[in-house]
mmCIF file of C-alpha atoms in Angstrom:
data_model
loop_
_atom_site.group_PDB
_atom_site.id
_atom_site.type_symbol
_atom_site.label_atom_id
_atom_site.label_comp_id
_atom_site.label_asym_id
_atom_site.label_seq_id
_atom_site.Cartn_x
_atom_site.Cartn_y
_atom_site.Cartn_z
ATOM 1 C CA GLY A 2 -2.854 -18.675 35.283
ATOM 2 C CA GLU A 3 -6.267 -19.804 36.654
ATOM 3 C CA SER A 4 -7.892 -17.638 39.588
ATOM 4 C CA VAL A 5 -8.928 -19.785 42.451
ATOM 5 C CA GLY A 6 -11.138 -18.876 45.342
ATOM 6 C CA LEU A 7 -12.470 -15.280 44.341
ATOM 7 C CA HIS A 8 -15.436 -15.650 46.401
ATOM 8 C CA LEU A 9 -13.962 -17.624 49.510
ATOM 9 C CA PRO A 10 -13.282 -16.223 52.852
ATOM 10 C CA THR A 11 -10.028 -14.467 53.043
ATOM 11 C CA LEU A 12 -7.422 -14.448 55.921
ATOM 12 C CA SER A 13 -4.805 -11.766 55.600
ATOM 13 C CA VAL A 14 -1.658 -12.377 57.872
ATOM 14 C CA GLN A 15 1.367 -10.460 58.260
ATOM 15 C CA GLU A 16 4.536 -12.195 56.990
ATOM 16 C CA GLY A 17 6.254 -13.891 59.836
ATOM 17 C CA ASP A 18 3.108 -14.125 61.901
ATOM 18 C CA ASN A 19 1.172 -17.391 62.320
ATOM 19 C CA SER A 20 -1.869 -18.329 60.440
ATOM 20 C CA ILE A 21 -4.653 -20.418 61.527
ATOM 21 C CA ILE A 22 -7.254 -21.676 58.971
ATOM 22 C CA ASN A 23 -10.396 -23.407 60.404
ATOM 23 C CA CYS A 24 -12.768 -25.972 58.782
ATOM 24 C CA ALA A 25 -15.989 -27.356 60.142
ATOM 25 C CA TYR A 26 -16.782 -30.963 58.688
ATOM 26 C CA SER A 27 -20.143 -32.892 58.868
ATOM 27 C CA ASN A 28 -19.402 -36.615 58.627
ATOM 28 C CA SER A 29 -18.558 -37.836 62.090
ATOM 29 C CA ALA A 30 -17.684 -41.181 60.460
ATOM 30 C CA SER A 31 -14.747 -39.991 58.414
ATOM 31 C CA ASP A 32 -11.486 -41.814 59.167
ATOM 32 C CA TYR A 33 -8.875 -39.213 57.972
ATOM 33 C CA PHE A 34 -8.780 -35.625 57.548
ATOM 34 C CA ILE A 35 -6.560 -33.652 55.132
ATOM 35 C CA TRP A 36 -5.439 -30.366 54.285
ATOM 36 C CA TYR A 37 -4.657 -29.454 50.587
ATOM 37 C CA LYS A 38 -3.211 -26.117 49.183
ATOM 38 C CA GLN A 39 -4.251 -24.853 45.969
ATOM 39 C CA GLU A 40 -2.109 -22.102 44.363
ATOM 40 C CA SER A 41 -3.539 -20.023 41.265
ATOM 41 C CA GLY A 42 -3.520 -22.182 38.116
ATOM 42 C CA LYS A 43 -2.401 -25.395 39.763
ATOM 43 C CA GLY A 44 -4.168 -28.287 41.181
ATOM 44 C CA PRO A 45 -4.439 -28.874 45.005
ATOM 45 C CA GLN A 46 -1.434 -30.092 46.771
ATOM 46 C CA PHE A 47 -1.358 -32.469 49.859
ATOM 47 C CA ILE A 48 -0.003 -30.589 52.993
ATOM 48 C CA ILE A 49 -0.870 -33.066 55.926
ATOM 49 C CA ASP A 50 -3.359 -35.462 57.258
ATOM 50 C CA ILE A 51 -4.491 -36.625 60.477
ATOM 51 C CA ARG A 52 -6.309 -39.864 61.524
ATOM 52 C CA SER A 53 -9.642 -39.623 63.271
ATOM 53 C CA ASN A 54 -8.250 -41.181 66.338
ATOM 54 C CA MET A 55 -5.745 -38.319 66.945
ATOM 55 C CA ASP A 56 -6.168 -34.859 68.025
ATOM 56 C CA LYS A 57 -2.817 -33.380 66.821
ATOM 57 C CA ARG A 58 -0.296 -33.823 64.210
ATOM 58 C CA GLN A 59 2.733 -31.594 63.450
ATOM 59 C CA GLY A 60 4.704 -31.461 60.159
ATOM 60 C CA GLN A 61 7.278 -28.783 58.981
ATOM 61 C CA ARG A 62 5.774 -25.314 60.035
ATOM 62 C CA VAL A 63 2.343 -26.835 60.036
ATOM 63 C CA THR A 64 0.130 -28.265 62.825
ATOM 64 C CA VAL A 65 -3.248 -29.861 62.181
ATOM 65 C CA LEU A 66 -5.729 -30.048 65.165
ATOM 66 C CA LEU A 67 -8.821 -32.191 65.185
ATOM 67 C CA ASN A 68 -11.607 -31.615 67.665
ATOM 68 C CA LYS A 69 -14.206 -34.409 67.092
ATOM 69 C CA THR A 70 -16.475 -33.151 69.558
ATOM 70 C CA VAL A 71 -17.289 -30.018 67.713
ATOM 71 C CA LYS A 72 -16.322 -31.514 64.301
ATOM 72 C CA HIS A 73 -13.578 -28.773 63.715
ATOM 73 C CA LEU A 74 -10.368 -29.066 61.955
ATOM 74 C CA SER A 75 -7.766 -26.347 61.836
ATOM 75 C CA LEU A 76 -4.432 -25.849 60.220
ATOM 76 C CA GLN A 77 -1.773 -23.792 61.811
ATOM 77 C CA ILE A 78 1.155 -22.296 59.854
ATOM 78 C CA ALA A 79 3.955 -21.011 61.742
ATOM 79 C CA ALA A 80 5.963 -18.081 60.494
ATOM 80 C CA THR A 81 3.789 -17.508 57.574
ATOM 81 C CA GLN A 82 5.741 -16.679 54.214
ATOM 82 C CA PRO A 83 4.630 -15.309 51.186
ATOM 83 C CA GLY A 84 4.922 -18.552 49.284
ATOM 84 C CA ASP A 85 2.104 -19.760 51.700
ATOM 85 C CA SER A 86 -0.389 -17.498 49.893
ATOM 86 C CA ALA A 87 -2.908 -19.856 48.410
ATOM 87 C CA VAL A 88 -6.479 -21.294 48.828
ATOM 88 C CA TYR A 89 -6.474 -23.936 51.563
ATOM 89 C CA PHE A 90 -8.975 -26.838 51.583
ATOM 90 C CA CYS A 91 -9.899 -29.338 54.211
ATOM 91 C CA ALA A 92 -10.966 -32.607 52.950
ATOM 92 C CA GLU A 93 -11.988 -36.030 54.357
ATOM 93 C CA ILE A 94 -12.122 -39.468 53.717
ATOM 94 C CA TRP A 95 -14.442 -42.105 54.879
ATOM 95 C CA VAL A 96 -13.192 -45.560 54.307
ATOM 96 C CA GLY A 97 -16.538 -47.166 54.586
ATOM 97 C CA GLY A 98 -18.567 -44.611 52.379
ATOM 98 C CA ASN A 99 -18.694 -44.582 48.622
ATOM 99 C CA THR A 100 -17.252 -41.371 47.778
ATOM 100 C CA PRO A 101 -13.629 -40.930 48.358
ATOM 101 C CA LEU A 102 -11.809 -37.654 49.426
ATOM 102 C CA VAL A 103 -14.633 -35.130 49.794
ATOM 103 C CA PHE A 104 -13.529 -31.496 49.809
ATOM 104 C CA GLY A 105 -14.790 -28.935 52.165
ATOM 105 C CA LYS A 106 -15.070 -25.171 51.474
ATOM 106 C CA GLY A 107 -11.745 -23.226 51.163
ATOM 107 C CA THR A 108 -10.269 -20.383 52.572
ATOM 108 C CA ARG A 109 -7.869 -17.840 50.920
ATOM 109 C CA LEU A 110 -4.844 -17.005 52.828
ATOM 110 C CA SER A 111 -3.218 -13.643 51.743
ATOM 111 C CA VAL A 112 0.274 -13.029 53.221
ATOM 112 C CA ILE A 113 1.405 -9.456 53.654
ATOM 113 C CA ALA A 114 4.917 -8.727 52.979
ATOM 114 C CA GLY B 30 5.776 -39.367 34.336
ATOM 115 C CA ALA B 31 6.805 -37.096 37.181
ATOM 116 C CA GLY B 32 3.284 -36.172 37.991
ATOM 117 C CA VAL B 33 -0.400 -36.150 36.770
ATOM 118 C CA SER B 34 -0.689 -34.655 33.329
ATOM 119 C CA GLN B 35 -4.013 -33.212 31.932
ATOM 120 C CA SER B 36 -4.802 -32.017 28.298
ATOM 121 C CA PRO B 37 -5.831 -29.958 27.011
ATOM 122 C CA ARG B 38 -4.970 -27.061 29.556
ATOM 123 C CA TYR B 39 -7.614 -24.857 28.122
ATOM 124 C CA LYS B 40 -10.647 -25.817 26.075
ATOM 125 C CA VAL B 41 -13.153 -23.407 24.494
ATOM 126 C CA ALA B 42 -16.385 -25.116 23.071
ATOM 127 C CA LYS B 43 -19.286 -23.959 21.445
ATOM 128 C CA ARG B 44 -22.653 -24.919 23.362
ATOM 129 C CA GLY B 45 -23.752 -28.271 21.897
ATOM 130 C CA GLN B 46 -20.261 -29.405 21.174
ATOM 131 C CA ASP B 47 -18.796 -32.630 22.799
ATOM 132 C CA VAL B 48 -15.432 -32.522 24.439
ATOM 133 C CA ALA B 49 -12.983 -34.941 25.679
ATOM 134 C CA LEU B 50 -10.648 -34.302 28.481
ATOM 135 C CA ARG B 51 -7.498 -36.588 28.987
ATOM 136 C CA CYS B 52 -5.755 -37.399 32.322
ATOM 137 C CA ASP B 53 -2.405 -39.303 32.533
ATOM 138 C CA PRO B 54 -2.085 -40.273 35.991
ATOM 139 C CA ILE B 55 1.196 -41.377 37.904
ATOM 140 C CA SER B 56 2.409 -44.641 36.916
ATOM 141 C CA GLY B 57 1.367 -47.331 39.101
ATOM 142 C CA HIS B 58 -1.429 -45.311 40.734
ATOM 143 C CA VAL B 59 -4.507 -47.457 41.282
ATOM 144 C CA SER B 60 -6.918 -44.983 42.086
ATOM 145 C CA LEU B 61 -8.038 -42.136 39.681
ATOM 146 C CA PHE B 62 -10.396 -39.311 40.428
ATOM 147 C CA TRP B 63 -12.160 -36.726 38.499
ATOM 148 C CA TYR B 64 -13.275 -33.586 40.027
ATOM 149 C CA GLN B 65 -15.134 -30.375 38.759
ATOM 150 C CA GLN B 66 -14.136 -26.920 40.351
ATOM 151 C CA ALA B 67 -16.287 -23.893 39.728
ATOM 152 C CA LEU B 68 -14.724 -20.549 40.187
ATOM 153 C CA GLY B 69 -14.548 -19.662 43.901
ATOM 154 C CA GLN B 70 -15.441 -23.182 44.803
ATOM 155 C CA GLY B 71 -13.817 -26.338 46.175
ATOM 156 C CA PRO B 72 -13.269 -29.414 44.010
ATOM 157 C CA GLU B 73 -16.673 -31.390 43.549
ATOM 158 C CA PHE B 74 -16.309 -35.061 43.316
ATOM 159 C CA LEU B 75 -17.395 -36.521 39.878
ATOM 160 C CA THR B 76 -16.125 -40.086 39.486
ATOM 161 C CA TYR B 77 -13.508 -42.627 40.742
ATOM 162 C CA PHE B 78 -11.850 -45.412 39.031
ATOM 163 C CA GLN B 79 -9.943 -48.244 40.683
ATOM 164 C CA ASN B 80 -7.766 -49.659 37.863
ATOM 165 C CA GLU B 81 -10.180 -49.967 34.958
ATOM 166 C CA ALA B 82 -13.271 -50.292 37.048
ATOM 167 C CA GLN B 83 -15.325 -47.193 37.634
ATOM 168 C CA LEU B 84 -16.440 -47.768 41.236
ATOM 169 C CA ASP B 85 -18.489 -44.703 41.801
ATOM 170 C CA LYS B 86 -19.836 -42.282 39.384
ATOM 171 C CA SER B 87 -22.452 -40.639 41.837
ATOM 172 C CA GLY B 88 -21.049 -37.123 41.281
ATOM 173 C CA LEU B 89 -21.471 -37.161 37.541
ATOM 174 C CA PRO B 90 -24.088 -34.209 37.143
ATOM 175 C CA SER B 91 -25.803 -35.670 34.230
ATOM 176 C CA ASP B 92 -26.021 -38.279 31.578
ATOM 177 C CA ARG B 93 -24.029 -36.005 29.404
ATOM 178 C CA PHE B 94 -20.852 -36.754 31.359
ATOM 179 C CA PHE B 95 -19.129 -39.942 30.653
ATOM 180 C CA ALA B 96 -15.645 -41.122 31.903
ATOM 181 C CA GLU B 97 -13.566 -44.361 31.075
ATOM 182 C CA ARG B 98 -10.281 -45.830 31.967
ATOM 183 C CA PRO B 99 -10.098 -48.866 29.723
ATOM 184 C CA GLU B 100 -6.706 -49.978 30.591
ATOM 185 C CA GLY B 101 -6.313 -48.838 33.970
ATOM 186 C CA SER B 102 -4.055 -45.936 33.226
ATOM 187 C CA VAL B 103 -4.963 -42.881 31.146
ATOM 188 C CA SER B 104 -8.834 -41.642 31.633
ATOM 189 C CA THR B 105 -10.899 -39.694 29.524
ATOM 190 C CA LEU B 106 -13.724 -37.465 30.609
ATOM 191 C CA LYS B 107 -16.208 -36.813 27.871
ATOM 192 C CA ILE B 108 -18.997 -34.440 28.055
ATOM 193 C CA GLN B 109 -21.585 -34.615 25.373
ATOM 194 C CA ARG B 110 -23.568 -31.468 24.098
ATOM 195 C CA THR B 111 -21.857 -29.194 26.356
ATOM 196 C CA GLN B 112 -24.043 -26.487 28.102
ATOM 197 C CA GLN B 113 -22.647 -23.086 29.762
ATOM 198 C CA GLU B 114 -23.096 -24.491 33.256
ATOM 199 C CA ASP B 115 -20.503 -27.132 32.382
ATOM 200 C CA SER B 116 -17.894 -24.296 32.241
ATOM 201 C CA ALA B 117 -15.507 -25.131 35.213
ATOM 202 C CA VAL B 118 -12.055 -26.584 35.665
ATOM 203 C CA TYR B 119 -12.093 -30.241 35.664
ATOM 204 C CA LEU B 120 -9.238 -31.806 37.835
ATOM 205 C CA CYS B 121 -7.895 -35.296 37.793
ATOM 206 C CA ALA B 122 -6.119 -36.880 40.721
ATOM 207 C CA SER B 123 -4.318 -40.240 41.210
ATOM 208 C CA SER B 124 -3.283 -42.122 44.131
ATOM 209 C CA LEU B 125 -1.746 -45.416 45.276
ATOM 210 C CA SER B 126 -5.283 -46.521 46.622
ATOM 211 C CA ARG B 127 -8.719 -45.176 47.410
ATOM 212 C CA VAL B 128 -7.742 -44.452 51.105
ATOM 213 C CA ASN B 129 -4.530 -42.988 50.583
ATOM 214 C CA THR B 130 -4.922 -39.291 51.869
ATOM 215 C CA GLU B 131 -2.168 -38.011 49.514
ATOM 216 C CA ALA B 132 -3.990 -37.614 46.041
ATOM 217 C CA PHE B 133 -1.838 -36.090 43.309
ATOM 218 C CA PHE B 134 -3.653 -33.653 41.168
ATOM 219 C CA GLY B 135 -2.994 -32.475 37.651
ATOM 220 C CA GLN B 136 -3.208 -28.670 36.713
ATOM 221 C CA GLY B 137 -6.602 -29.135 35.451
ATOM 222 C CA THR B 138 -8.424 -28.395 32.332
ATOM 223 C CA ARG B 139 -10.266 -25.083 31.953
ATOM 224 C CA LEU B 140 -13.473 -25.724 30.048
ATOM 225 C CA THR B 141 -15.346 -22.697 28.798
ATOM 226 C CA VAL B 142 -18.463 -22.950 26.932
ATOM 227 C CA VAL B 143 -19.702 -20.288 24.927
#
């Protein structure tokens, strides 16, 4: 399959531990922030989103935190599993802008069994 | 269909050759996006359709790149006179609307220009 994220920053986590993936964004006008997961040879897959007027949102084993003061977004994965190994991208949507769904730089998560 | 389908999965083109990449979005999805992903990079926006209308093509890197969605469903990304720097994975995504955060991506077409 296709190899994604060869030159991306890597986070190595022991299986069962919690993972925290960080992202800095630049557009303070963005209305939504989203996390996508991309496994090798596949397209990105939606994980969770958060509106700009929220600071925290929880899903199944995942939590997204938004700090608009410092333009920082994080994804927390609880009890990391081998299947979580992938490249994670943050993305944003500015409803009033022209370009939809802009992706940020990714982070490779490597789960050590 | 069950998801977004892209074809071909892999394409090798000689420099200077024209290529056409196809995207079949999820039925009923209004919005369709094309992205270019170089190795080790995030997806870079190319162009966006709302039904058959191409509302944003600001990401197309040159006039050699052309996209269409004539009936508001299937889309084709065409690259004329391919260059080595065009080598990348081309991703197509569809969603219910432009501001819908959950875009569904295809597996991509890996283009290699030799």
